PDB file of C-alpha atoms in Angstrom:
ATOM      1  CA  MET A 107      38.381  23.757   2.550  1.00 38.00           C
ATOM      2  CA  ALA A 108      39.061  20.467   4.857  1.00 42.00           C
ATOM      3  CA  GLU A 109      37.246  17.213   3.473  1.00 46.00           C
ATOM      4  CA  ASN A 110      35.620  16.797   6.490  1.00 52.00           C
ATOM      5  CA  PRO A 111      32.605  19.150   7.630  1.00 54.00           C
ATOM      6  CA  GLY A 112      33.461  21.761  10.239  1.00 55.00           C
ATOM      7  CA  ILE A 113      31.693  21.677  13.444  1.00 56.00           C
ATOM      8  CA  GLY A 114      29.198  24.101  12.229  1.00 71.00           C
ATOM      9  CA  GLU A 115      28.280  21.857   9.280  1.00 83.00           C
ATOM     10  CA  GLN A 116      28.027  18.549  11.692  1.00 84.00           C
ATOM     11  CA  ALA A 117      25.540  20.596  13.812  1.00 82.00           C
ATOM     12  CA  LEU A 118      23.189  21.823  11.359  1.00 87.00           C
ATOM     13  CA  ASN A 119      23.530  17.902   9.734  1.00 90.00           C
ATOM     14  CA  LYS A 120      22.203  16.461  13.029  1.00 89.00           C
ATOM     15  CA  ALA A 121      19.467  19.158  14.080  1.00 88.00           C
ATOM     16  CA  VAL A 122      17.842  18.456  10.415  1.00 91.00           C
ATOM     17  CA  GLU A 123      18.496  14.989  10.719  1.00 92.00           C
ATOM     18  CA  ILE A 124      16.471  14.794  14.178  1.00 91.00           C
ATOM     19  CA  GLY A 125      13.737  17.373  13.022  1.00 90.00           C
ATOM     20  CA  LEU A 126      12.922  15.430   9.927  1.00 90.00           C
ATOM     21  CA  SER A 127      13.144  11.954  11.636  1.00 91.00           C
ATOM     22  CA  SER A 128      10.516  13.430  14.227  1.00 90.00           C
ATOM     23  CA  GLN A 129       8.114  14.216  11.416  1.00 89.00           C
ATOM     24  CA  LEU A 130       8.339  10.534   9.730  1.00 91.00           C
ATOM     25  CA  ASP A 131       6.854   7.048  10.977  1.00 90.00           C
ATOM     26  CA  GLU A 132       9.843   5.619   9.480  1.00 92.00           C
ATOM     27  CA  VAL A 133      13.147   5.733   8.043  1.00 93.00           C
ATOM     28  CA  GLU A 134      15.281   3.153   6.095  1.00 95.00           C
ATOM     29  CA  ASN A 135      17.973   5.473   5.393  1.00 96.00           C
ATOM     30  CA  LEU A 136      18.214   9.457   5.670  1.00 95.00           C
ATOM     31  CA  ASP A 137      21.240  11.790   4.663  1.00 95.00           C
ATOM     32  CA  ILE A 138      21.681  15.310   5.485  1.00 94.00           C
ATOM     33  CA  ASP A 139      24.305  17.643   3.888  1.00 94.00           C
ATOM     34  CA  VAL A 140      24.070  21.188   4.808  1.00 91.00           C
ATOM     35  CA  LYS A 141      27.084  22.933   3.010  1.00 91.00           C
ATOM     36  CA  THR A 142      28.541  26.337   4.970  1.00 88.00           C
ATOM     37  CA  ASP A 143      31.729  27.094   7.092  1.00 86.00           C
ATOM     38  CA  PRO A 144      31.388  28.649  10.801  1.00 84.00           C
ATOM     39  CA  LEU A 145      32.034  32.188   9.119  1.00 88.00           C
ATOM     40  CA  LYS A 146      29.065  32.046   6.978  1.00 89.00           C
ATOM     41  CA  VAL A 147      26.871  30.409   9.771  1.00 86.00           C
ATOM     42  CA  VAL A 148      27.671  33.777  12.050  1.00 88.00           C
ATOM     43  CA  GLN A 149      26.792  35.759   9.037  1.00 91.00           C
ATOM     44  CA  GLY A 150      23.360  33.983   8.675  1.00 91.00           C
ATOM     45  CA  GLN A 151      24.205  32.240   5.494  1.00 91.00           C
ATOM     46  CA  VAL A 152      23.774  28.408   4.722  1.00 91.00           C
ATOM     47  CA  ASP A 153      25.091  27.908   0.825  1.00 93.00           C
ATOM     48  CA  SER A 154      22.768  24.644   0.238  1.00 94.00           C
ATOM     49  CA  VAL A 155      20.567  21.485   2.255  1.00 94.00           C
ATOM     50  CA  THR A 156      20.689  18.430   0.603  1.00 96.00           C
ATOM     51  CA  ILE A 157      18.102  15.646   2.181  1.00 95.00           C
ATOM     52  CA  GLU A 158      18.225  12.224   0.520  1.00 97.00           C
ATOM     53  CA  GLY A 159      16.193   9.479   1.959  1.00 96.00           C
ATOM     54  CA  ASP A 160      15.064   6.057   1.536  1.00 97.00           C
ATOM     55  CA  GLY A 161      12.115   4.061   2.699  1.00 96.00           C
ATOM     56  CA  LEU A 162      10.498   7.328   4.279  1.00 94.00           C
ATOM     57  CA  VAL A 163       7.298   6.507   5.667  1.00 92.00           C
ATOM     58  CA  MET A 164       4.928   9.707   5.954  1.00 85.00           C
ATOM     59  CA  GLN A 165       1.253  10.590   7.407  1.00 72.00           C
ATOM     60  CA  LYS A 166      -1.835   8.004   5.860  1.00 73.00           C
ATOM     61  CA  ASP A 167       0.970   5.145   5.722  1.00 81.00           C
ATOM     62  CA  LEU A 168       2.473   6.749   2.309  1.00 85.00           C
ATOM     63  CA  ARG A 169       5.859   5.423   1.860  1.00 91.00           C
ATOM     64  CA  MET A 170       8.220   6.829  -0.484  1.00 92.00           C
ATOM     65  CA  GLU A 171      11.041   4.411  -2.072  1.00 96.00           C
ATOM     66  CA  GLU A 172      13.543   7.517  -2.279  1.00 96.00           C
ATOM     67  CA  MET A 173      13.169  11.388  -1.615  1.00 94.00           C
ATOM     68  CA  GLU A 174      15.789  13.894  -2.304  1.00 96.00           C
ATOM     69  CA  MET A 175      15.584  17.644  -2.051  1.00 96.00           C
ATOM     70  CA  GLN A 176      18.117  20.105  -2.655  1.00 97.00           C
ATOM     71  CA  ILE A 177      17.550  24.052  -0.861  1.00 95.00           C
ATOM     72  CA  HIS A 178      19.662  26.870  -1.834  1.00 90.00           C
ATOM     73  CA  SER A 179      20.760  30.256  -0.627  1.00 86.00           C
ATOM     74  CA  VAL A 180      19.530  29.676   2.849  1.00 92.00           C
ATOM     75  CA  ALA A 181      19.280  32.831   5.163  1.00 94.00           C
ATOM     76  CA  ILE A 182      19.208  32.015   8.904  1.00 92.00           C
ATOM     77  CA  ASN A 183      19.423  33.663  12.202  1.00 92.00           C
ATOM     78  CA  PRO A 184      22.734  32.680  13.689  1.00 88.00           C
ATOM     79  CA  LEU A 185      22.053  32.706  17.347  1.00 88.00           C
ATOM     80  CA  SER A 186      19.021  29.889  16.225  1.00 86.00           C
ATOM     81  CA  VAL A 187      21.872  27.498  15.363  1.00 80.00           C
ATOM     82  CA  ALA A 188      23.206  27.164  19.076  1.00 78.00           C
ATOM     83  CA  PHE A 189      20.390  25.679  20.058  1.00 79.00           C
ATOM     84  CA  GLY A 190      20.206  22.953  17.128  1.00 74.00           C
ATOM     85  CA  LYS A 191      17.416  24.691  15.313  1.00 81.00           C
ATOM     86  CA  ILE A 192      17.606  26.174  11.415  1.00 86.00           C
ATOM     87  CA  GLU A 193      15.280  29.412  11.859  1.00 91.00           C
ATOM     88  CA  LEU A 194      14.947  30.907   8.314  1.00 94.00           C
ATOM     89  CA  THR A 195      15.038  34.918   8.207  1.00 95.00           C
ATOM     90  CA  ARG A 196      13.230  34.747   4.641  1.00 94.00           C
ATOM     91  CA  PRO A 197      11.604  31.746   2.675  1.00 95.00           C
ATOM     92  CA  ALA A 198      13.891  29.652   0.524  1.00 95.00           C
ATOM     93  CA  THR A 199      13.412  27.573  -2.709  1.00 95.00           C
ATOM     94  CA  GLY A 200      14.277  24.168  -3.879  1.00 95.00           C
ATOM     95  CA  LYS A 201      14.102  21.482  -6.117  1.00 96.00           C
ATOM     96  CA  ALA A 202      12.654  17.853  -5.020  1.00 95.00           C
ATOM     97  CA  ARG A 203      12.302  14.261  -6.591  1.00 95.00           C
ATOM     98  CA  VAL A 204       9.978  11.480  -4.682  1.00 93.00           C
ATOM     99  CA  VAL A 205       9.989   7.976  -6.251  1.00 95.00           C
ATOM    100  CA  LEU A 206       6.792   5.629  -5.283  1.00 94.00           C
ATOM    101  CA  THR A 207       6.738   2.395  -6.176  1.00 95.00           C
ATOM    102  CA  GLU A 208       3.412   0.117  -6.965  1.00 94.00           C
ATOM    103  CA  ALA A 209       4.407  -1.584  -3.646  1.00 94.00           C
ATOM    104  CA  ASP A 210       4.433   1.905  -1.755  1.00 92.00           C
ATOM    105  CA  ILE A 211       1.160   2.806  -3.049  1.00 90.00           C
ATOM    106  CA  ASN A 212      -0.935  -0.321  -2.318  1.00 91.00           C
ATOM    107  CA  ARG A 213       0.549   0.173   0.926  1.00 89.00           C
ATOM    108  CA  ALA A 214      -1.587   3.395   1.263  1.00 87.00           C
ATOM    109  CA  PHE A 215      -4.653   2.152  -0.588  1.00 85.00           C
ATOM    110  CA  ASN A 216      -4.873  -0.859   2.271  1.00 86.00           C
ATOM    111  CA  SER A 217      -4.269   1.198   5.085  1.00 85.00           C
ATOM    112  CA  GLU A 218      -6.661   1.761   7.662  1.00 84.00           C
ATOM    113  CA  TYR A 219      -6.921   5.399   6.783  1.00 82.00           C
ATOM    114  CA  ILE A 220      -8.127   4.810   3.144  1.00 82.00           C
ATOM    115  CA  ARG A 221     -10.420   1.995   4.552  1.00 83.00           C
ATOM    116  CA  SER A 222     -12.266   3.870   6.841  1.00 84.00           C
ATOM    117  CA  LYS A 223     -12.508   6.389   4.473  1.00 80.00           C
ATOM    118  CA  LEU A 224     -14.403   4.388   1.990  1.00 81.00           C
ATOM    119  CA  GLN A 225     -16.359   2.591   4.752  1.00 81.00           C
ATOM    120  CA  SER A 226     -17.786   5.612   5.993  1.00 72.00           C
ATOM    121  CA  GLN A 227     -19.716   6.498   2.686  1.00 76.00           C
ATOM    122  CA  LYS A 228     -22.703   5.367   1.432  1.00 80.00           C
ATOM    123  CA  ILE A 229     -22.824   4.432  -2.183  1.00 82.00           C
ATOM    124  CA  ASN A 230     -25.844   3.960  -4.730  1.00 81.00           C
ATOM    125  CA  ILE A 231     -25.463   0.219  -6.329  1.00 77.00           C
ATOM    126  CA  ASN A 232     -28.661  -0.081  -8.965  1.00 76.00           C
ATOM    127  CA  GLY A 233     -30.728   2.596  -7.065  1.00 79.00           C
ATOM    128  CA  GLN A 234     -30.257   1.521  -3.417  1.00 82.00           C
ATOM    129  CA  PRO A 235     -27.599   3.126  -0.901  1.00 85.00           C
ATOM    130  CA  LYS A 236     -25.481   0.470   0.250  1.00 84.00           C
ATOM    131  CA  THR A 237     -22.604   0.549   2.694  1.00 87.00           C
ATOM    132  CA  ILE A 238     -19.015  -0.572   1.232  1.00 86.00           C
ATOM    133  CA  SER A 239     -16.059  -2.526   2.634  1.00 87.00           C
ATOM    134  CA  PRO A 240     -13.216  -2.914   0.664  1.00 87.00           C
ATOM    135  CA  GLN A 241     -11.696  -6.327   0.651  1.00 88.00           C
ATOM    136  CA  HIS A 242      -8.655  -5.594  -1.323  1.00 87.00           C
ATOM    137  CA  ILE A 243      -7.415  -3.337  -3.467  1.00 89.00           C
ATOM    138  CA  ASP A 244      -4.832  -3.848  -5.968  1.00 93.00           C
ATOM    139  CA  PHE A 245      -3.045  -0.666  -7.730  1.00 93.00           C
ATOM    140  CA  SER A 246      -0.607  -1.424 -10.351  1.00 95.00           C
ATOM    141  CA  LEU A 247       1.498   0.853 -12.630  1.00 96.00           C
ATOM    142  CA  PRO A 248       1.313  -1.004 -15.950  1.00 95.00           C
ATOM    143  CA  GLY A 249       3.319   1.532 -17.960  1.00 93.00           C
ATOM    144  CA  GLU A 250       2.399   3.878 -20.877  1.00 92.00           C
ATOM    145  CA  GLY A 251       1.838   6.668 -18.518  1.00 94.00           C
ATOM    146  CA  LYS A 252      -1.207   4.705 -17.045  1.00 95.00           C
ATOM    147  CA  VAL A 253      -2.182   3.731 -13.754  1.00 94.00           C
ATOM    148  CA  ALA A 254      -5.112   1.115 -13.160  1.00 94.00           C
ATOM    149  CA  LEU A 255      -7.105  -0.244  -9.858  1.00 92.00           C
ATOM    150  CA  ASN A 256      -8.814  -3.299  -9.603  1.00 91.00           C
ATOM    151  CA  ALA A 257     -10.918  -3.767  -6.149  1.00 89.00           C
ATOM    152  CA  GLU A 258     -13.087  -6.020  -4.603  1.00 89.00           C
ATOM    153  CA  ILE A 259     -15.747  -4.642  -2.250  1.00 87.00           C
ATOM    154  CA  ARG A 260     -18.108  -6.084  -0.224  1.00 88.00           C
ATOM    155  CA  LEU A 261     -22.109  -4.722   0.349  1.00 86.00           C
ATOM    156  CA  ILE A 262     -22.529  -4.907   3.801  1.00 86.00           C
ATOM    157  CA  GLU A 263     -26.356  -5.022   3.390  1.00 86.00           C
ATOM    158  CA  SER A 264     -26.500  -8.012   1.269  1.00 86.00           C
ATOM    159  CA  ASN A 265     -22.890  -9.371   1.983  1.00 89.00           C
ATOM    160  CA  GLU A 266     -22.246  -9.511  -2.080  1.00 86.00           C
ATOM    161  CA  ILE A 267     -18.877  -8.943  -3.053  1.00 87.00           C
ATOM    162  CA  LYS A 268     -18.756  -6.589  -6.269  1.00 84.00           C
ATOM    163  CA  GLN A 269     -15.218  -6.387  -8.699  1.00 85.00           C
ATOM    164  CA  VAL A 270     -14.406  -2.573  -9.782  1.00 86.00           C
ATOM    165  CA  GLY A 271     -11.636  -2.039 -12.171  1.00 89.00           C
ATOM    166  CA  PHE A 272     -10.421   0.675 -14.194  1.00 90.00           C
ATOM    167  CA  CYS A 273      -7.276   1.978 -15.736  1.00 92.00           C
ATOM    168  CA  ALA A 274      -6.346   5.952 -16.327  1.00 93.00           C
ATOM    169  CA  THR A 275      -3.657   8.674 -16.897  1.00 94.00           C
ATOM    170  CA  PRO A 276      -2.597  10.881 -14.322  1.00 92.00           C
ATOM    171  CA  ARG A 277      -2.346  14.542 -14.871  1.00 91.00           C
ATOM    172  CA  VAL A 278      -0.952  17.446 -12.224  1.00 89.00           C
ATOM    173  CA  SER A 279      -3.000  20.493 -11.984  1.00 86.00           C
ATOM    174  CA  ALA A 280      -1.725  23.837 -13.408  1.00 84.00           C
ATOM    175  CA  ASN A 281      -0.794  25.006  -9.687  1.00 83.00           C
ATOM    176  CA  GLY A 282       1.407  21.594  -9.108  1.00 82.00           C
ATOM    177  CA  GLN A 283      -0.765  20.774  -5.983  1.00 79.00           C
ATOM    178  CA  THR A 284      -3.273  18.256  -7.083  1.00 82.00           C
ATOM    179  CA  VAL A 285      -3.332  15.141  -9.265  1.00 85.00           C
ATOM    180  CA  SER A 286      -6.372  14.176 -11.452  1.00 87.00           C
ATOM    181  CA  LEU A 287      -7.097  11.192 -13.535  1.00 89.00           C
ATOM    182  CA  GLU A 288      -7.931  11.490 -17.066  1.00 91.00           C
ATOM    183  CA  ASN A 289      -9.015   9.291 -19.904  1.00 92.00           C
ATOM    184  CA  VAL A 290     -10.824   7.036 -17.518  1.00 89.00           C
ATOM    185  CA  GLU A 291     -11.408   3.350 -19.001  1.00 88.00           C
ATOM    186  CA  TYR A 292     -13.486   0.998 -17.167  1.00 83.00           C
ATOM    187  CA  ASP A 293     -13.166  -2.843 -16.589  1.00 76.00           C
ATOM    188  CA  LYS A 294     -16.443  -4.363 -18.783  1.00 67.00           C
ATOM    189  CA  LYS A 295     -16.593  -7.580 -17.081  1.00 58.00           C
ATOM    190  CA  GLU A 296     -19.706  -6.685 -14.551  1.00 56.00           C
ATOM    191  CA  GLU A 297     -21.672  -4.152 -14.219  1.00 51.00           C
ATOM    192  CA  ILE A 298     -20.506  -1.081 -11.850  1.00 63.00           C
ATOM    193  CA  SER A 299     -21.883   1.852  -9.646  1.00 74.00           C
ATOM    194  CA  PRO A 300     -20.526   5.120 -11.342  1.00 79.00           C
ATOM    195  CA  GLU A 301     -20.428   6.331  -7.293  1.00 80.00           C
ATOM    196  CA  LEU A 302     -18.453   3.491  -6.529  1.00 82.00           C
ATOM    197  CA  THR A 303     -15.900   4.298  -9.030  1.00 83.00           C
ATOM    198  CA  LYS A 304     -15.976   7.662  -8.735  1.00 83.00           C
ATOM    199  CA  ALA A 305     -15.048   7.269  -4.903  1.00 84.00           C
ATOM    200  CA  LEU A 306     -12.031   5.052  -5.705  1.00 85.00           C
ATOM    201  CA  ILE A 307     -10.820   7.547  -8.301  1.00 86.00           C
ATOM    202  CA  GLU A 308     -11.134  10.335  -5.599  1.00 85.00           C
ATOM    203  CA  GLU A 309      -9.160   8.126  -3.367  1.00 84.00           C
ATOM    204  CA  THR A 310      -6.321   7.566  -6.044  1.00 85.00           C
ATOM    205  CA  SER A 311      -6.168  11.158  -6.572  1.00 84.00           C
ATOM    206  CA  GLU A 312      -6.120  12.036  -2.936  1.00 82.00           C
ATOM    207  CA  ILE A 313      -2.959   9.348  -2.276  1.00 82.00           C
ATOM    208  CA  LEU A 314      -1.162  10.763  -5.294  1.00 79.00           C
ATOM    209  CA  ASP A 315      -2.143  14.523  -3.931  1.00 76.00           C
ATOM    210  CA  LEU A 316       1.316  16.211  -3.159  1.00 66.00           C
ATOM    211  CA  SER A 317       0.271  17.767  -0.199  1.00 73.00           C
ATOM    212  CA  ASN A 318       0.894  14.251   1.448  1.00 76.00           C
ATOM    213  CA  PHE A 319       4.448  14.894   0.892  1.00 77.00           C
ATOM    214  CA  ASP A 320       4.765  18.185   2.395  1.00 81.00           C
ATOM    215  CA  LEU A 321       6.942  18.224   5.529  1.00 84.00           C
ATOM    216  CA  GLU A 322       6.301  20.943   8.257  1.00 86.00           C
ATOM    217  CA  GLY A 323       7.527  24.165   6.756  1.00 89.00           C
ATOM    218  CA  ILE A 324       8.040  22.644   3.380  1.00 91.00           C
ATOM    219  CA  SER A 325       5.615  22.727   0.527  1.00 89.00           C
ATOM    220  CA  LEU A 326       5.891  20.762  -3.161  1.00 89.00           C
ATOM    221  CA  ARG A 327       4.482  21.856  -6.469  1.00 88.00           C
ATOM    222  CA  VAL A 328       4.748  19.587  -8.939  1.00 87.00           C
ATOM    223  CA  LYS A 329       6.339  20.472 -12.265  1.00 89.00           C
ATOM    224  CA  GLN A 330       6.200  16.632 -13.744  1.00 90.00           C
ATOM    225  CA  LEU A 331       4.601  13.469 -12.952  1.00 91.00           C
ATOM    226  CA  ILE A 332       6.580  10.755 -14.513  1.00 94.00           C
ATOM    227  CA  VAL A 333       4.444   7.457 -14.633  1.00 94.00           C
ATOM    228  CA  GLU A 334       6.794   4.005 -15.361  1.00 95.00           C
ATOM    229  CA  ALA A 335       6.142   0.353 -15.446  1.00 96.00           C
ATOM    230  CA  GLY A 336       6.274   0.005 -11.649  1.00 96.00           C
ATOM    231  CA  LYS A 337       7.206   3.000 -10.257  1.00 95.00           C
ATOM    232  CA  LEU A 338       5.913   6.592 -10.332  1.00 93.00           C
ATOM    233  CA  THR A 339       8.126  10.225 -10.021  1.00 94.00           C
ATOM    234  CA  LEU A 340       7.641  13.123  -8.728  1.00 91.00           C
ATOM    235  CA  GLN A 341       9.548  16.231  -9.708  1.00 93.00           C
ATOM    236  CA  ALA A 342       8.673  19.202  -7.727  1.00 92.00           C
ATOM    237  CA  GLU A 343       9.817  22.751  -6.580  1.00 93.00           C
ATOM    238  CA  ALA A 344       9.807  23.253  -2.748  1.00 92.00           C
ATOM    239  CA  ASP A 345       8.610  26.323  -1.115  1.00 93.00           C
ATOM    240  CA  VAL A 346      10.545  26.342   2.243  1.00 94.00           C
ATOM    241  CA  ASP A 347       9.237  28.669   4.607  1.00 94.00           C
ATOM    242  CA  GLN A 348      10.958  26.479   7.632  1.00 91.00           C
ATOM    243  CA  ILE A 349      13.539  23.655   7.514  1.00 89.00           C
ATOM    244  CA  PRO A 350      12.962  20.818  10.159  1.00 85.00           C
ATOM    245  CA  SER A 351      15.206  20.766  12.688  1.00 85.00           C
ATOM    246  CA  SER A 352      15.651  19.796  16.533  1.00 77.00           C
TER     247      SER A 352
END
């Protein structure tokens, strides 16, 4: 087989690249590799689709340092290719790997989306309902499988600044779709509101929730969450009903 991809592969590569790019807010680098040949395309077969990207920014201002996905044994409607589409005739499965850095997760925490969610909550502090305004949230990955959070929160009514801090161990749920924080250890420097800490823990879990990384037609189930100093790696299975294309 020739080194250069055939016309069928080139067209499919471009179609997937355009389709994926349209779902992302920012892309630093995106490589698509569709393995097939013209005869197989006519028969509705694609051997594999490999997607590799760097610096991909998705909804909620969540950035992925790296994303790799491999989808195998893809059955397509051959007529759809003429229109720049990859229409699946049956669901496919694959594997995915997503790397998030400390800076990526900090970016999400300090995004308008998370700020507005926290500001919309009334939190009980010393028995009094207070409106909160996050001034700065600092998320870190210190190593040893832990995540840590330090937040500076302003209480609107009194203009007081409260410091909230904790570290915890993230765990993937049995269905691989959500991440919860276990073994939460609180920063004891100042008396804190349990409700405020709970709200921050919930937002941490939401940012790490794998549904944030779902693309249209592709949903991920985490099999393994690797937490290292400075970065977090998600190993997942992909359920593919549709491959984004132009």
